[in-house]
Tab-separated table of C-alpha atoms (C1' of nucleotides) in Angstrom:
chain	number	residue	atom	x	y	z
L	1	MET	CA	-63.746	-54.727	-4.463
L	2	SER	CA	-62.883	-52.935	-1.233
L	3	THR	CA	-59.938	-55.040	-0.116
L	4	LYS	CA	-56.625	-53.548	0.891
L	5	VAL	CA	-54.784	-52.025	-2.010
L	6	SER	CA	-51.054	-51.663	-1.674
L	7	ASP	CA	-49.158	-48.465	-2.121
L	8	SER	CA	-47.100	-49.990	-4.913
L	9	THR	CA	-50.250	-50.814	-6.812
L	10	ILE	CA	-51.385	-47.207	-6.618
L	11	ARG	CA	-48.039	-45.950	-7.801
L	12	ARG	CA	-48.156	-48.328	-10.723
L	13	LEU	CA	-51.692	-47.264	-11.642
L	14	SER	CA	-50.452	-43.710	-11.736
L	15	HIS	CA	-47.690	-44.834	-14.037
L	16	TYR	CA	-50.037	-46.792	-16.303
L	17	LEU	CA	-52.194	-43.704	-16.564
L	18	ARG	CA	-49.274	-41.619	-17.764
L	19	ILE	CA	-48.578	-44.183	-20.462
L	20	LEU	CA	-52.232	-44.403	-21.456
L	21	GLU	CA	-52.396	-40.645	-21.843
L	22	THR	CA	-49.494	-40.769	-24.263
L	23	LEU	CA	-51.284	-43.489	-26.200
L	24	GLU	CA	-54.497	-41.463	-26.160
L	25	ARG	CA	-52.691	-38.580	-27.794
L	26	SER	CA	-51.255	-40.803	-30.496
L	27	GLY	CA	-54.498	-42.374	-31.558
L	28	GLY	CA	-55.933	-44.609	-28.884
L	29	GLY	CA	-57.152	-48.053	-29.889
L	30	THR	CA	-56.234	-50.913	-27.581
L	31	VAL	CA	-53.284	-52.018	-25.452
L	32	SER	CA	-52.338	-55.378	-24.063
L	33	SER	CA	-51.068	-55.918	-20.547
L	34	THR	CA	-47.777	-56.946	-22.135
L	35	HIS	CA	-47.402	-53.629	-23.874
L	36	LEU	CA	-48.342	-51.615	-20.801
L	37	ALA	CA	-45.989	-53.662	-18.679
L	38	GLN	CA	-43.109	-53.053	-21.008
L	39	ALA	CA	-43.681	-49.326	-21.013
L	40	ALA	CA	-44.040	-49.219	-17.242
L	41	GLY	CA	-41.112	-51.470	-16.498
L	42	THR	CA	-43.071	-54.267	-14.884
L	43	THR	CA	-44.631	-57.586	-15.885
L	44	ALA	CA	-47.842	-58.350	-17.728
L	45	ALA	CA	-49.138	-60.418	-14.831
L	46	GLN	CA	-48.544	-57.522	-12.486
L	47	VAL	CA	-50.521	-55.169	-14.712
L	48	ARG	CA	-53.457	-57.549	-14.860
L	49	LYS	CA	-53.380	-58.178	-11.102
L	50	ASP	CA	-53.297	-54.464	-10.379
L	51	LEU	CA	-56.268	-53.796	-12.603
L	52	SER	CA	-58.223	-56.829	-11.482
L	53	LEU	CA	-58.287	-55.433	-7.949
L	54	PHE	CA	-60.776	-52.878	-9.207
L	55	GLY	CA	-62.740	-54.728	-11.868
L	56	SER	CA	-62.522	-56.386	-15.267
L	57	PHE	CA	-61.640	-53.704	-17.728
L	58	GLY	CA	-60.266	-55.722	-20.635
L	59	LYS	CA	-61.563	-57.998	-23.346
L	60	ARG	CA	-59.974	-61.431	-23.565
L	61	GLY	CA	-58.061	-61.896	-26.733
L	62	LEU	CA	-58.058	-58.168	-27.366
L	63	GLY	CA	-56.631	-56.183	-24.523
L	64	TYR	CA	-57.785	-52.911	-23.027
L	65	GLN	CA	-59.478	-50.001	-24.749
L	66	VAL	CA	-57.006	-47.158	-24.225
L	67	ALA	CA	-59.559	-44.395	-23.661
L	68	ASP	CA	-61.774	-46.544	-21.469
L	69	LEU	CA	-58.940	-47.822	-19.287
L	70	GLY	CA	-57.704	-44.273	-18.857
L	71	ASP	CA	-61.110	-43.235	-17.597
L	72	ARG	CA	-61.287	-46.189	-15.247
L	73	ILE	CA	-57.927	-45.433	-13.687
L	74	ARG	CA	-58.730	-41.758	-13.377
L	75	GLY	CA	-61.892	-42.819	-11.592
L	76	ILE	CA	-60.026	-45.155	-9.251
L	77	LEU	CA	-57.428	-42.556	-8.361
L	78	GLY	CA	-60.031	-39.852	-7.890
L	79	LEU	CA	-58.664	-37.793	-10.775
L	80	ASP	CA	-62.016	-37.332	-12.453
L	81	ARG	CA	-62.338	-34.043	-10.627
L	82	SER	CA	-60.198	-31.062	-9.744
L	83	TRP	CA	-58.434	-30.819	-6.380
L	84	PRO	CA	-57.844	-27.424	-4.842
L	85	VAL	CA	-54.605	-27.409	-2.876
L	86	VAL	CA	-53.060	-24.990	-0.411
L	87	LEU	CA	-49.308	-24.522	-0.469
L	88	VAL	CA	-47.659	-23.515	2.776
L	89	GLY	CA	-44.125	-22.196	2.484
L	90	ALA	CA	-43.089	-19.742	-0.190
L	91	GLY	CA	-39.379	-20.474	-0.107
L	92	ARG	CA	-37.299	-22.040	-2.846
L	93	ILE	CA	-39.111	-25.344	-2.840
L	94	GLY	CA	-42.523	-23.781	-2.532
L	95	SER	CA	-41.771	-21.518	-5.446
L	96	ALA	CA	-40.585	-24.402	-7.616
L	97	LEU	CA	-43.701	-26.371	-6.757
L	98	PHE	CA	-45.930	-23.449	-7.530
L	99	GLU	CA	-44.458	-23.161	-11.002
L	100	TYR	CA	-44.637	-26.878	-11.584
L	101	ARG	CA	-46.992	-27.236	-14.529
L	102	ASP	CA	-47.695	-30.948	-14.180
L	103	PHE	CA	-49.741	-30.395	-11.043
L	104	ARG	CA	-52.383	-28.362	-12.783
L	105	ARG	CA	-52.269	-30.619	-15.820
L	106	ARG	CA	-53.501	-33.419	-13.582
L	107	GLY	CA	-56.161	-31.414	-11.821
L	108	PHE	CA	-54.272	-30.256	-8.761
L	109	GLU	CA	-54.652	-26.531	-8.503
L	110	ILE	CA	-52.750	-24.461	-5.996
L	111	VAL	CA	-55.430	-21.991	-4.973
L	112	SER	CA	-53.513	-20.257	-2.220
L	113	VAL	CA	-49.933	-19.807	-1.051
L	114	LEU	CA	-49.159	-18.986	2.557
L	115	ASP	CA	-46.003	-17.958	4.358
L	116	ARG	CA	-45.111	-16.806	7.835
L	117	ASP	CA	-42.545	-14.282	6.674
L	118	ALA	CA	-44.055	-10.778	6.688
L	119	ARG	CA	-41.763	-9.753	3.824
L	120	LYS	CA	-43.320	-12.371	1.584
L	121	VAL	CA	-46.936	-11.767	2.520
L	122	GLY	CA	-48.608	-9.658	-0.148
L	123	VAL	CA	-46.126	-10.558	-2.860
L	124	ARG	CA	-47.801	-11.564	-6.126
L	125	TRP	CA	-47.030	-14.870	-7.761
L	126	GLY	CA	-48.841	-14.745	-11.068
L	127	PRO	CA	-52.538	-14.714	-10.316
L	128	ILE	CA	-52.040	-15.258	-6.610
L	129	GLU	CA	-51.015	-13.093	-3.707
L	130	ILE	CA	-49.104	-14.708	-0.847
L	131	GLU	CA	-51.160	-14.721	2.333
L	132	ASP	CA	-50.177	-14.757	5.975
L	133	ALA	CA	-49.777	-18.244	7.414
L	134	ALA	CA	-51.734	-17.016	10.410
L	135	THR	CA	-54.845	-17.119	8.221
L	136	LEU	CA	-54.393	-20.801	7.370
L	137	GLU	CA	-57.695	-21.898	8.890
L	138	ALA	CA	-59.640	-19.153	7.138
L	139	VAL	CA	-58.087	-19.985	3.781
L	140	ILE	CA	-58.822	-23.700	4.148
L	141	ALA	CA	-62.460	-22.919	4.895
L	142	ARG	CA	-62.745	-20.298	2.177
L	143	GLU	CA	-61.340	-22.559	-0.545
L	144	SER	CA	-62.823	-25.827	0.744
L	145	VAL	CA	-59.412	-27.403	0.610
L	146	GLU	CA	-58.680	-30.968	1.648
L	147	MET	CA	-55.079	-31.208	0.457
L	148	LEU	CA	-52.051	-29.361	1.693
L	149	ILE	CA	-48.537	-29.139	0.319
L	150	LEU	CA	-46.079	-28.483	3.105
L	151	ALA	CA	-42.839	-26.811	2.115
L	152	VAL	CA	-41.783	-25.180	5.373
L	153	PRO	CA	-38.688	-25.754	7.526
L	154	ALA	CA	-38.825	-28.888	9.653
L	155	PRO	CA	-39.447	-27.167	12.999
L	156	ALA	CA	-42.575	-25.422	11.714
L	157	ALA	CA	-44.117	-28.442	10.020
L	158	GLN	CA	-45.978	-30.158	12.844
L	159	GLU	CA	-47.729	-27.023	14.024
L	160	ILE	CA	-48.983	-26.202	10.536
L	161	VAL	CA	-50.263	-29.728	10.072
L	162	ASP	CA	-52.082	-29.741	13.388
L	163	ARG	CA	-53.856	-26.534	12.515
L	164	ALA	CA	-54.631	-27.632	8.961
L	165	VAL	CA	-56.080	-30.920	10.132
L	166	ALA	CA	-58.217	-29.188	12.714
L	167	ALA	CA	-59.472	-26.953	9.909
L	168	GLY	CA	-60.469	-29.907	7.745
L	169	VAL	CA	-57.438	-30.974	5.711
L	170	ARG	CA	-57.270	-34.741	5.160
L	171	GLY	CA	-54.188	-35.160	2.981
L	172	VAL	CA	-50.685	-33.737	3.206
L	173	LEU	CA	-47.764	-33.842	0.815
L	174	ASN	CA	-44.854	-33.177	3.099
L	175	PHE	CA	-41.449	-31.931	1.978
L	176	ALA	CA	-40.117	-31.277	5.468
L	177	PRO	CA	-37.734	-33.955	6.742
L	178	VAL	CA	-39.804	-34.910	9.793
L	179	ARG	CA	-42.264	-37.682	10.552
L	180	LEU	CA	-45.568	-35.908	11.036
L	181	ARG	CA	-48.056	-37.105	13.612
L	182	THR	CA	-51.629	-37.058	12.388
L	183	PRO	CA	-54.892	-38.613	13.569
L	184	ASP	CA	-56.501	-41.557	11.784
L	185	GLY	CA	-58.138	-40.638	8.537
L	186	VAL	CA	-55.485	-38.096	7.638
L	187	PHE	CA	-52.989	-39.203	5.013
L	188	VAL	CA	-49.413	-38.036	4.735
L	189	HIS	CA	-47.031	-38.690	1.877
L	190	ASN	CA	-43.439	-37.660	2.298
L	191	VAL	CA	-40.985	-36.485	-0.293
L	192	ASN	CA	-37.495	-36.597	1.115
L	193	MET	CA	-34.798	-35.866	-1.387
L	194	VAL	CA	-31.906	-36.325	0.996
L	195	MET	CA	-33.163	-39.813	1.766
L	196	GLU	CA	-33.152	-40.615	-1.938
L	197	LEU	CA	-29.579	-39.430	-2.328
L	198	GLU	CA	-28.612	-41.508	0.688
L	199	ALA	CA	-30.201	-44.565	-0.878
L	200	LEU	CA	-28.179	-43.836	-3.988
L	201	SER	CA	-25.060	-43.503	-1.885
L	202	PHE	CA	-25.763	-46.923	-0.405
L	203	ASP	CA	-26.240	-48.450	-3.834
L	204	LEU	CA	-22.955	-47.080	-5.112
L	205	THR	CA	-21.096	-47.995	-1.954
L	206	SER	CA	-22.314	-51.587	-1.777
L	207	ARG	CA	-21.587	-52.206	-5.417
L	208	GLU	CA	-18.053	-51.000	-4.823
L	209	HIS	CA	-17.561	-53.554	-2.096
L	210	GLY	CA	-18.636	-56.134	-4.627
L	211	LEU	CA	-22.117	-57.431	-3.995
L	212	GLU	CA	-23.860	-60.002	-6.155
L	213	VAL	CA	-26.327	-57.936	-8.195
L	214	GLY	CA	-24.692	-59.133	-11.369
L	215	ARG	CA	-23.054	-57.468	-14.273
L	216	GLY	CA	-21.406	-60.679	-15.259
L	217	ASP	CA	-18.554	-58.880	-16.959
V	1	MET	CA	-23.262	-59.688	5.536
V	2	SER	CA	-23.795	-59.364	1.806
V	3	THR	CA	-27.374	-60.602	1.583
V	4	LYS	CA	-30.100	-58.721	-0.162
V	5	VAL	CA	-31.093	-55.595	1.674
V	6	SER	CA	-34.493	-54.153	0.936
V	7	ASP	CA	-35.151	-50.614	-0.099
V	8	SER	CA	-37.363	-50.066	2.918
V	9	THR	CA	-34.529	-51.053	5.214
V	10	ILE	CA	-32.275	-48.468	3.627
V	11	ARG	CA	-34.893	-45.776	3.949
V	12	ARG	CA	-35.363	-46.645	7.585
V	13	LEU	CA	-31.607	-46.570	8.236
V	14	SER	CA	-31.559	-43.112	6.777
V	15	HIS	CA	-34.349	-42.183	9.131
V	16	TYR	CA	-32.641	-43.710	12.167
V	17	LEU	CA	-29.566	-41.729	11.290
V	18	ARG	CA	-31.491	-38.475	11.332
V	19	ILE	CA	-32.805	-39.320	14.781
V	20	LEU	CA	-29.376	-40.333	16.027
V	21	GLU	CA	-27.918	-37.054	14.868
V	22	THR	CA	-30.507	-35.189	16.891
V	23	LEU	CA	-29.594	-37.306	19.899
V	24	GLU	CA	-25.884	-36.685	19.274
V	25	ARG	CA	-26.488	-32.967	19.453
V	26	SER	CA	-28.374	-33.280	22.711
V	27	GLY	CA	-25.779	-35.262	24.560
V	28	GLY	CA	-25.410	-38.748	23.133
V	29	GLY	CA	-25.351	-41.673	25.549
V	30	THR	CA	-27.337	-44.731	24.569
V	31	VAL	CA	-30.652	-45.529	22.869
V	32	SER	CA	-32.789	-48.630	22.896
V	33	SER	CA	-34.430	-50.086	19.836
V	34	THR	CA	-37.744	-49.200	21.448
V	35	HIS	CA	-36.835	-45.542	21.654
V	36	LEU	CA	-35.523	-45.394	18.096
V	37	ALA	CA	-38.584	-47.205	16.837
V	38	GLN	CA	-40.899	-44.768	18.508
V	39	ALA	CA	-39.108	-41.776	17.033
V	40	ALA	CA	-39.026	-43.347	13.580
V	41	GLY	CA	-42.594	-44.572	13.602
V	42	THR	CA	-41.809	-48.270	13.422
V	43	THR	CA	-41.392	-51.213	15.799
V	44	ALA	CA	-38.494	-52.196	18.029
V	45	ALA	CA	-38.205	-55.566	16.316
V	46	GLN	CA	-37.958	-53.844	12.963
V	47	VAL	CA	-35.137	-51.637	14.177
V	48	ARG	CA	-33.189	-54.596	15.494
V	49	LYS	CA	-33.763	-56.616	12.325
V	50	ASP	CA	-32.631	-53.735	10.148
V	51	LEU	CA	-29.443	-53.259	12.114
V	52	SER	CA	-28.731	-56.960	12.478
V	53	LEU	CA	-28.460	-57.235	8.703
V	54	PHE	CA	-25.172	-55.401	8.976
V	55	GLY	CA	-23.762	-56.575	12.283
V	56	SER	CA	-24.255	-56.513	16.051
V	57	PHE	CA	-23.956	-52.941	17.130
V	58	GLY	CA	-25.723	-52.990	20.491
V	59	LYS	CA	-25.064	-54.265	23.973
V	60	ARG	CA	-27.697	-56.548	25.457
V	61	GLY	CA	-29.399	-55.004	28.413
V	62	LEU	CA	-28.086	-51.584	27.473
V	63	GLY	CA	-28.968	-50.563	23.950
V	64	TYR	CA	-26.896	-48.806	21.342
V	65	GLN	CA	-24.209	-46.208	21.829
V	66	VAL	CA	-25.599	-43.153	20.025
V	67	ALA	CA	-22.330	-41.910	18.560
V	68	ASP	CA	-21.157	-45.377	17.596
V	69	LEU	CA	-24.413	-46.389	15.931
V	70	GLY	CA	-24.415	-43.132	13.989
V	71	ASP	CA	-20.948	-43.921	12.690
V	72	ARG	CA	-21.960	-47.444	11.785
V	73	ILE	CA	-24.992	-46.295	9.803
V	74	ARG	CA	-23.007	-43.586	8.073
V	75	GLY	CA	-20.549	-46.266	7.098
V	76	ILE	CA	-23.254	-48.582	5.805
V	77	LEU	CA	-24.885	-45.859	3.739
V	78	GLY	CA	-21.569	-44.648	2.406
V	79	LEU	CA	-21.938	-41.274	4.071
V	80	ASP	CA	-18.497	-41.328	5.661
V	81	ARG	CA	-17.234	-39.390	2.669
V	82	SER	CA	-18.278	-36.511	0.494
V	83	TRP	CA	-20.101	-37.069	-2.798
V	84	PRO	CA	-19.608	-34.645	-5.633
V	85	VAL	CA	-22.794	-34.334	-7.672
V	86	VAL	CA	-23.593	-32.783	-11.026
V	87	LEU	CA	-26.954	-31.083	-11.450
V	88	VAL	CA	-28.389	-31.004	-14.955
V	89	GLY	CA	-31.233	-28.575	-15.489
V	90	ALA	CA	-31.175	-25.039	-14.144
V	91	GLY	CA	-34.909	-24.437	-14.205
V	92	ARG	CA	-37.197	-23.936	-11.227
V	93	ILE	CA	-36.622	-27.336	-9.731
V	94	GLY	CA	-32.906	-27.309	-10.409
V	95	SER	CA	-32.627	-23.943	-8.745
V	96	ALA	CA	-34.559	-25.089	-5.685
V	97	LEU	CA	-32.360	-28.166	-5.406
V	98	PHE	CA	-29.213	-26.130	-5.750
V	99	GLU	CA	-30.233	-23.962	-2.818
V	100	TYR	CA	-31.300	-26.927	-0.741
V	101	ARG	CA	-29.004	-26.820	2.267
V	102	ASP	CA	-29.629	-30.339	3.518
V	103	PHE	CA	-27.751	-31.867	0.600
V	104	ARG	CA	-24.461	-30.312	1.539
V	105	ARG	CA	-25.111	-30.931	5.204
V	106	ARG	CA	-25.068	-34.636	4.422
V	107	GLY	CA	-22.016	-34.587	2.221
V	108	PHE	CA	-23.632	-34.214	-1.189
V	109	GLU	CA	-22.019	-31.296	-2.934
V	110	ILE	CA	-23.277	-29.925	-6.203
V	111	VAL	CA	-20.016	-29.175	-7.939
V	112	SER	CA	-21.429	-28.191	-11.299
V	113	VAL	CA	-24.709	-27.069	-12.828
V	114	LEU	CA	-25.447	-27.605	-16.506
V	115	ASP	CA	-28.180	-26.393	-18.793
V	116	ARG	CA	-28.865	-26.561	-22.498
V	117	ASP	CA	-30.335	-23.076	-22.688
V	118	ALA	CA	-27.728	-20.633	-24.030
V	119	ARG	CA	-29.309	-17.812	-22.040
V	120	LYS	CA	-28.592	-19.624	-18.798
V	121	VAL	CA	-25.056	-20.723	-19.619
V	122	GLY	CA	-22.574	-18.408	-17.945
V	123	VAL	CA	-25.003	-17.223	-15.278
V	124	ARG	CA	-23.552	-17.285	-11.773
V	125	TRP	CA	-25.255	-19.160	-8.994
V	126	GLY	CA	-23.285	-18.280	-5.909
V	127	PRO	CA	-19.845	-19.816	-6.321
V	128	ILE	CA	-20.780	-21.656	-9.498
V	129	GLU	CA	-21.216	-20.671	-13.101
V	130	ILE	CA	-23.771	-22.576	-15.178
V	131	GLU	CA	-22.079	-24.575	-17.904
V	132	ASP	CA	-23.305	-25.782	-21.261
V	133	ALA	CA	-24.969	-29.190	-21.168
V	134	ALA	CA	-22.936	-30.052	-24.235
V	135	THR	CA	-19.900	-30.293	-21.967
V	136	LEU	CA	-21.507	-32.905	-19.705
V	137	GLU	CA	-18.906	-35.567	-20.386
V	138	ALA	CA	-16.017	-33.190	-19.780
V	139	VAL	CA	-17.504	-31.996	-16.511
V	140	ILE	CA	-18.103	-35.527	-15.255
V	141	ALA	CA	-14.499	-36.412	-15.979
V	142	ARG	CA	-13.115	-33.172	-14.571
V	143	GLU	CA	-15.001	-33.480	-11.279
V	144	SER	CA	-14.827	-37.292	-10.984
V	145	VAL	CA	-18.547	-37.394	-10.469
V	146	GLU	CA	-20.524	-40.594	-9.994
V	147	MET	CA	-23.893	-39.075	-9.103
V	148	LEU	CA	-26.197	-36.995	-11.206
V	149	ILE	CA	-29.311	-35.047	-10.314
V	150	LEU	CA	-31.608	-34.804	-13.325
V	151	ALA	CA	-34.003	-31.864	-13.341
V	152	VAL	CA	-34.672	-31.475	-17.057
V	153	PRO	CA	-37.928	-31.791	-19.010
V	154	ALA	CA	-39.031	-35.357	-19.647
V	155	PRO	CA	-38.112	-35.495	-23.352
V	156	ALA	CA	-34.485	-34.548	-22.666
V	157	ALA	CA	-33.949	-36.928	-19.760
V	158	GLN	CA	-33.002	-40.174	-21.468
V	159	GLU	CA	-30.372	-38.622	-23.700
V	160	ILE	CA	-28.647	-36.906	-20.782
V	161	VAL	CA	-28.618	-40.136	-18.806
V	162	ASP	CA	-27.167	-42.136	-21.673
V	163	ARG	CA	-24.343	-39.679	-22.069
V	164	ALA	CA	-23.738	-39.394	-18.334
V	165	VAL	CA	-23.592	-43.154	-17.921
V	166	ALA	CA	-21.190	-43.468	-20.830
V	167	ALA	CA	-19.037	-40.861	-19.102
V	168	GLY	CA	-18.942	-42.801	-15.833
V	169	VAL	CA	-21.991	-41.843	-13.786
V	170	ARG	CA	-23.392	-44.739	-11.747
V	171	GLY	CA	-26.269	-43.152	-9.840
V	172	VAL	CA	-29.073	-40.841	-10.898
V	173	LEU	CA	-31.667	-38.963	-8.894
V	174	ASN	CA	-34.350	-38.349	-11.471
V	175	PHE	CA	-37.029	-35.673	-11.213
V	176	ALA	CA	-38.331	-36.105	-14.765
V	177	PRO	CA	-41.558	-38.080	-15.004
V	178	VAL	CA	-40.184	-40.850	-17.214
V	179	ARG	CA	-38.870	-44.344	-16.582
V	180	LEU	CA	-35.200	-44.156	-17.489
V	181	ARG	CA	-33.468	-47.077	-19.148
V	182	THR	CA	-30.006	-47.749	-17.786
V	183	PRO	CA	-27.589	-50.648	-17.978
V	184	ASP	CA	-26.931	-52.968	-15.037
V	185	GLY	CA	-24.844	-51.422	-12.345
V	186	VAL	CA	-26.397	-47.997	-12.753
V	187	PHE	CA	-28.918	-46.998	-10.106
V	188	VAL	CA	-31.839	-44.679	-10.608
V	189	HIS	CA	-34.087	-43.244	-7.927
V	190	ASN	CA	-37.141	-41.327	-9.008
V	191	VAL	CA	-38.837	-38.435	-7.307
V	192	ASN	CA	-42.262	-37.941	-8.805
V	193	MET	CA	-44.344	-35.359	-7.036
V	194	VAL	CA	-47.406	-35.748	-9.235
V	195	MET	CA	-47.466	-39.430	-8.396
V	196	GLU	CA	-47.475	-38.596	-4.714
V	197	LEU	CA	-50.382	-36.220	-5.111
V	198	GLU	CA	-52.235	-38.868	-7.068
V	199	ALA	CA	-51.667	-41.345	-4.265
V	200	LEU	CA	-53.133	-38.794	-1.882
V	201	SER	CA	-56.059	-38.311	-4.194
V	202	PHE	CA	-56.666	-42.055	-4.084
V	203	ASP	CA	-56.469	-42.097	-0.296
V	204	LEU	CA	-58.990	-39.304	0.060
V	205	THR	CA	-61.286	-40.736	-2.576
V	206	SER	CA	-61.365	-44.273	-1.183
V	207	ARG	CA	-62.009	-43.067	2.316
V	208	GLU	CA	-64.955	-41.123	1.006
V	209	HIS	CA	-66.438	-44.268	-0.493
V	210	GLY	CA	-66.151	-45.766	2.949
V	211	LEU	CA	-63.342	-48.268	3.171
V	212	GLU	CA	-62.400	-50.092	6.335
V	213	VAL	CA	-59.228	-48.334	7.475
V	214	GLY	CA	-60.867	-47.503	10.759
V	215	ARG	CA	-61.610	-44.358	12.656
V	216	GLY	CA	-63.952	-46.233	14.918
V	217	ASP	CA	-65.501	-42.954	15.988
S	1	DA	C1'	-34.361	-56.961	35.267
S	2	DG	C1'	-33.417	-54.897	30.834
S	3	DG	C1'	-32.657	-55.045	26.006
S	4	DT	C1'	-30.254	-57.244	21.956
S	5	DG	C1'	-29.994	-60.718	18.198
S	6	DT	C1'	-32.432	-64.062	15.574
S	7	DG	C1'	-34.979	-68.282	13.946
S	8	DA	C1'	-39.681	-69.305	13.146
S	9	DA	C1'	-44.462	-67.754	12.180
S	10	DC	C1'	-47.062	-64.716	9.784
S	11	DA	C1'	-48.571	-61.319	6.330
S	12	DC	C1'	-48.192	-59.279	2.166
S	13	DT	C1'	-46.691	-59.023	-2.879
S	14	DT	C1'	-45.296	-60.845	-7.044
S	15	DT	C1'	-45.008	-64.444	-10.322
S	16	DC	C1'	-46.774	-68.606	-12.466
S	17	DA	C1'	-49.798	-71.151	-15.071
S	18	DC	C1'	-53.938	-72.027	-16.959
S	19	DA	C1'	-59.108	-71.891	-17.638
S	20	DG	C1'	-62.127	-69.327	-20.343
S	21	DC	C1'	-63.878	-65.827	-23.450
S	22	DA	C1'	-63.432	-62.996	-27.987
O	1	DT	C1'	-55.242	-68.134	-31.619
O	2	DG	C1'	-54.616	-64.218	-28.413
O	3	DC	C1'	-54.999	-62.131	-24.250
O	4	DT	C1'	-57.598	-61.439	-19.916
O	5	DG	C1'	-58.712	-62.706	-15.119
O	6	DT	C1'	-57.429	-65.340	-11.211
O	7	DG	C1'	-56.458	-69.113	-7.907
O	8	DA	C1'	-52.257	-71.294	-6.268
O	9	DA	C1'	-47.166	-71.154	-5.605
O	10	DA	C1'	-43.165	-68.691	-4.687
O	11	DG	C1'	-40.843	-65.005	-2.824
O	12	DT	C1'	-40.188	-60.866	0.369
O	13	DG	C1'	-40.762	-58.269	4.228
O	14	DT	C1'	-42.548	-57.803	9.082
O	15	DT	C1'	-43.753	-59.390	13.589
O	16	DC	C1'	-43.320	-62.679	17.421
O	17	DA	C1'	-41.171	-64.802	21.013
O	18	DC	C1'	-37.445	-66.201	23.392
O	19	DA	C1'	-32.480	-67.516	24.287
O	20	DC	C1'	-28.774	-65.061	25.822
O	21	DC	C1'	-25.680	-61.449	27.396
O	22	DT	C1'	-24.758	-57.395	30.800
DNA sequence: AGGTGTGAACACTTTCACAGCA
DNA sequence: TGCTGTGAAAGTGTTCACACCT
């Protein structure tokens, strides 16, 4: 029960959860791995393998209880609680993230926004007032924050992370296009939109040159 | 030369390219796979394997010519051209993406922004005027666009994609939290920020329960 | 010596196929 | 019968180790 769990499995669990929540809203009942797989764009065997890494949640012949499975996955992912998050960087991306409703809906609450720019410090964003990035450590302590969203320019990113980690942060969602160095026990997930467009560019380019991938006609 | 190339390889190529461009700016010369690997956070063997999928770009005993390797990777990724892109959705995320400088820097140019909301249509964003989403097909034809950035609410996403694909779009960067259905030959890459936070939540939660991962002390 | 290119070994992930319970 | 849970097989991706070129 404490073996290595792959990143893809976690992403799929997150996806299953989204589907289960839709089902919860429209009544509940039970789902089969086949149904979940179809909705998530994977296979029934994959769904069962993913879940079986954490326990036996279904009933043979019946499937999974929608509400129960939802609870289980929330438990696995650590979503049966609320996560206070600090956002560093009040630029365009930071602002979009701050307004992003789905974060709060899932229990991630941005409790403080910091920026280095003196012209931004003090500005109100809804219920929050932008604070000086110099006070990062104090804010992390004050809010007991373990997660940080980093939306600052690349050159500033590493310094902020170093300070945040020293102040107790253990997880970072990084939007800056740099590979951050962190000690063991600190987790970084990167969102790099340029990289995604480049992957798309590759897909379109290779197809043009005529790869196999198949259309058939 | 036309074998299957994994997604991870493409992402790493994109990363190598970023490093090479930094090196280009600071003089050029040559790099070894070891050096590249270190900067990209991977292994020398991995770098060589990745590159060898596309050809032999290095000189034994010497390494890779920085400028040349950059050109090669740009060629592989299809970045030796400019890509016109249509952005659908002029909300918070759309706006942040529109202002995102790194897109243009890499040859992705947002040539048109569309929105369904009549109050947004006609609004100027710098050199561009927001157009009505109803004209999607016309815009795609007019601008000869093959790539779409989707930043609309989840319920609207599938319809936009269907229409865009029918009008000739072959690649979509999707920010809506839904699995899009597309025909063969159309590529979709998803950016799901909630999913990333949930993965972080899992990381932090599992560590708390005491997994192996190792800190040692 | 120094560093690439690559087959072979290894590790990890996904799929298969079926035993077993409701 | 229907659908889960899971070992075993197949498939993918990564690392090793070394021949070979400069």
